mmCIF file of C-alpha atoms in Angstrom:
data_model
loop_
_atom_site.group_PDB
_atom_site.id
_atom_site.type_symbol
_atom_site.label_atom_id
_atom_site.label_comp_id
_atom_site.label_asym_id
_atom_site.label_seq_id
_atom_site.Cartn_x
_atom_site.Cartn_y
_atom_site.Cartn_z
ATOM 1 C CA MET T 257 112.040 106.605 97.119
ATOM 2 C CA THR T 258 114.034 106.080 94.533
ATOM 3 C CA ILE T 259 116.406 107.870 92.093
ATOM 4 C CA ASN T 260 114.874 109.275 89.133
ATOM 5 C CA GLN T 261 117.590 109.125 86.594
ATOM 6 C CA THR T 262 117.977 107.760 82.967
ATOM 7 C CA ASP T 263 120.689 104.953 82.866
ATOM 8 C CA GLU T 264 122.513 107.813 80.896
ATOM 9 C CA GLU T 265 122.044 110.370 83.667
ATOM 10 C CA ALA T 266 123.147 107.916 85.979
ATOM 11 C CA MET T 267 126.469 107.309 84.654
ATOM 12 C CA ASP T 268 127.400 111.004 83.760
ATOM 13 C CA PHE T 269 129.689 111.261 86.431
ATOM 14 C CA ASN T 270 130.381 115.301 85.868
ATOM 15 C CA HIS T 271 126.776 115.521 87.322
ATOM 16 C CA PRO T 272 125.486 113.344 89.969
ATOM 17 C CA ALA T 273 123.094 113.430 92.091
ATOM 18 C CA LEU T 274 124.106 114.648 95.038
ATOM 19 C CA PHE T 275 122.737 115.609 98.655
ATOM 20 C CA LYS T 276 122.351 118.977 99.751
ATOM 21 C CA SER T 277 123.248 120.404 103.482
ATOM 22 C CA ALA T 278 120.160 122.901 103.602
ATOM 23 C CA PRO T 279 117.172 122.595 101.286
ATOM 24 C CA SER T 280 118.806 125.756 98.590
ATOM 25 C CA ASP T 281 120.878 124.905 95.000
ATOM 26 C CA THR T 282 123.696 127.093 96.684
ATOM 27 C CA ALA T 283 123.859 125.049 99.946
ATOM 28 C CA SER T 284 126.846 122.791 100.266
ATOM 29 C CA ASP T 285 127.135 118.969 99.046
ATOM 30 C CA ALA T 286 126.463 116.405 102.154
ATOM 31 C CA GLY T 287 127.762 113.244 99.776
ATOM 32 C CA LEU T 288 126.058 111.583 97.142
ATOM 33 C CA ALA T 289 122.559 110.118 96.498
ATOM 34 C CA GLY T 290 122.023 106.603 96.756
ATOM 35 C CA ALA T 291 119.854 104.299 94.434
ATOM 36 C CA GLN T 292 117.106 104.038 97.394
ATOM 37 C CA MET T 293 116.641 107.098 99.957
ATOM 38 C CA ALA T 294 114.758 107.193 103.456
ATOM 39 C CA ILE T 295 111.920 110.014 102.834
ATOM 40 C CA LYS T 296 108.961 110.448 104.814
ATOM 41 C CA THR T 297 105.589 109.563 103.429
ATOM 42 C CA GLY T 298 104.242 112.486 102.957
ATOM 43 C CA ALA T 299 106.764 114.895 103.063
ATOM 44 C CA SER T 300 106.499 118.242 101.774
ATOM 45 C CA PRO T 301 108.881 120.004 99.600
ATOM 46 C CA VAL T 302 111.392 122.832 101.024
ATOM 47 C CA ASN T 303 112.100 125.037 98.479
ATOM 48 C CA GLY T 304 112.087 121.755 95.575
ATOM 49 C CA TYR T 305 113.895 119.857 98.322
ATOM 50 C CA LEU T 306 112.792 116.670 100.717
ATOM 51 C CA PRO T 307 114.852 115.905 103.956
ATOM 52 C CA THR T 308 116.241 112.507 103.789
ATOM 53 C CA LEU T 309 118.761 110.406 105.759
ATOM 54 C CA ARG T 310 122.158 109.461 104.317
ATOM 55 C CA ILE T 311 123.270 106.238 104.728
ATOM 56 C CA ASP T 312 124.779 107.535 108.472
ATOM 57 C CA PHE T 313 122.079 108.648 109.493
ATOM 58 C CA LYS T 314 122.685 112.563 109.020
ATOM 59 C CA PRO T 315 120.354 114.870 108.025
ATOM 60 C CA ALA T 316 120.454 116.116 104.466
ATOM 61 C CA TRP T 317 118.143 117.074 101.329
ATOM 62 C CA VAL T 318 117.307 115.928 98.216
ATOM 63 C CA LYS T 319 116.084 117.664 95.160
ATOM 64 C CA ALA T 320 112.581 116.817 94.702
ATOM 65 C CA THR T 321 112.799 116.256 91.269
ATOM 66 C CA LEU T 322 115.751 113.561 91.567
ATOM 67 C CA VAL T 323 113.420 110.731 93.392
ATOM 68 C CA LYS T 324 110.581 108.852 93.082
ATOM 69 C CA PRO T 325 108.209 106.339 94.522
ATOM 70 C CA TYR T 326 110.253 102.862 95.011
ATOM 71 C CA ALA T 327 108.981 100.441 91.948
ATOM 72 C CA ALA T 328 111.015 97.411 90.719
ATOM 73 C CA ALA T 329 109.464 95.274 87.628
ATOM 74 C CA ALA T 330 111.158 92.088 88.825
ATOM 75 C CA ASP T 331 108.950 92.199 92.222
ATOM 76 C CA PRO T 332 106.059 94.694 91.991
ATOM 77 C CA LYS T 333 104.458 93.717 95.242
ATOM 78 C CA ALA T 334 107.979 94.379 96.916
ATOM 79 C CA ARG T 335 107.710 97.912 99.003
ATOM 80 C CA CYS T 336 111.103 99.850 100.200
ATOM 81 C CA VAL T 337 111.087 99.974 103.560
ATOM 82 C CA PRO T 338 114.085 101.753 106.063
ATOM 83 C CA ALA T 339 116.120 99.680 108.400
ATOM 84 C CA VAL T 340 119.257 99.471 110.697
ATOM 85 C CA MET T 341 121.564 96.874 108.932
ATOM 86 C CA SER T 342 123.743 94.898 111.596
ATOM 87 C CA ASP T 343 126.048 96.814 111.262
ATOM 88 C CA GLY T 344 124.281 100.125 112.691
ATOM 89 C CA THR T 345 124.190 101.316 109.435
ATOM 90 C CA GLN T 346 121.191 102.569 107.636
ATOM 91 C CA GLY T 347 120.162 99.913 105.028
ATOM 92 C CA PHE T 348 116.432 98.865 103.311
ATOM 93 C CA MET T 349 114.431 95.574 103.522
ATOM 94 C CA TYR T 350 111.791 94.636 101.095
ATOM 95 C CA PRO T 351 108.725 93.318 102.172
ATOM 96 C CA HIS T 352 105.848 92.241 100.033
ATOM 97 C CA ASN T 353 102.872 93.230 102.556
#
């Protein structure tokens, strides 16, 4: 999935897109949400939040309204697939199949 924000929203440093430690508006913040997020296909929201993994593979939650399916206008056939990078962190590959 990818973040669902306008350029203006992404530049609003007073209201960043955040991961939460639990599926609740009152849960503690668990880091900044990235441009792409690993969310299991078909995951159901819990209290309006979807389960995800941070780049360090720790579980987190993201508000469902903050994400949308990945699509790149410059490369419409590409998919966004989670991958483990050579340094052991989470990253993404963009295959065309």
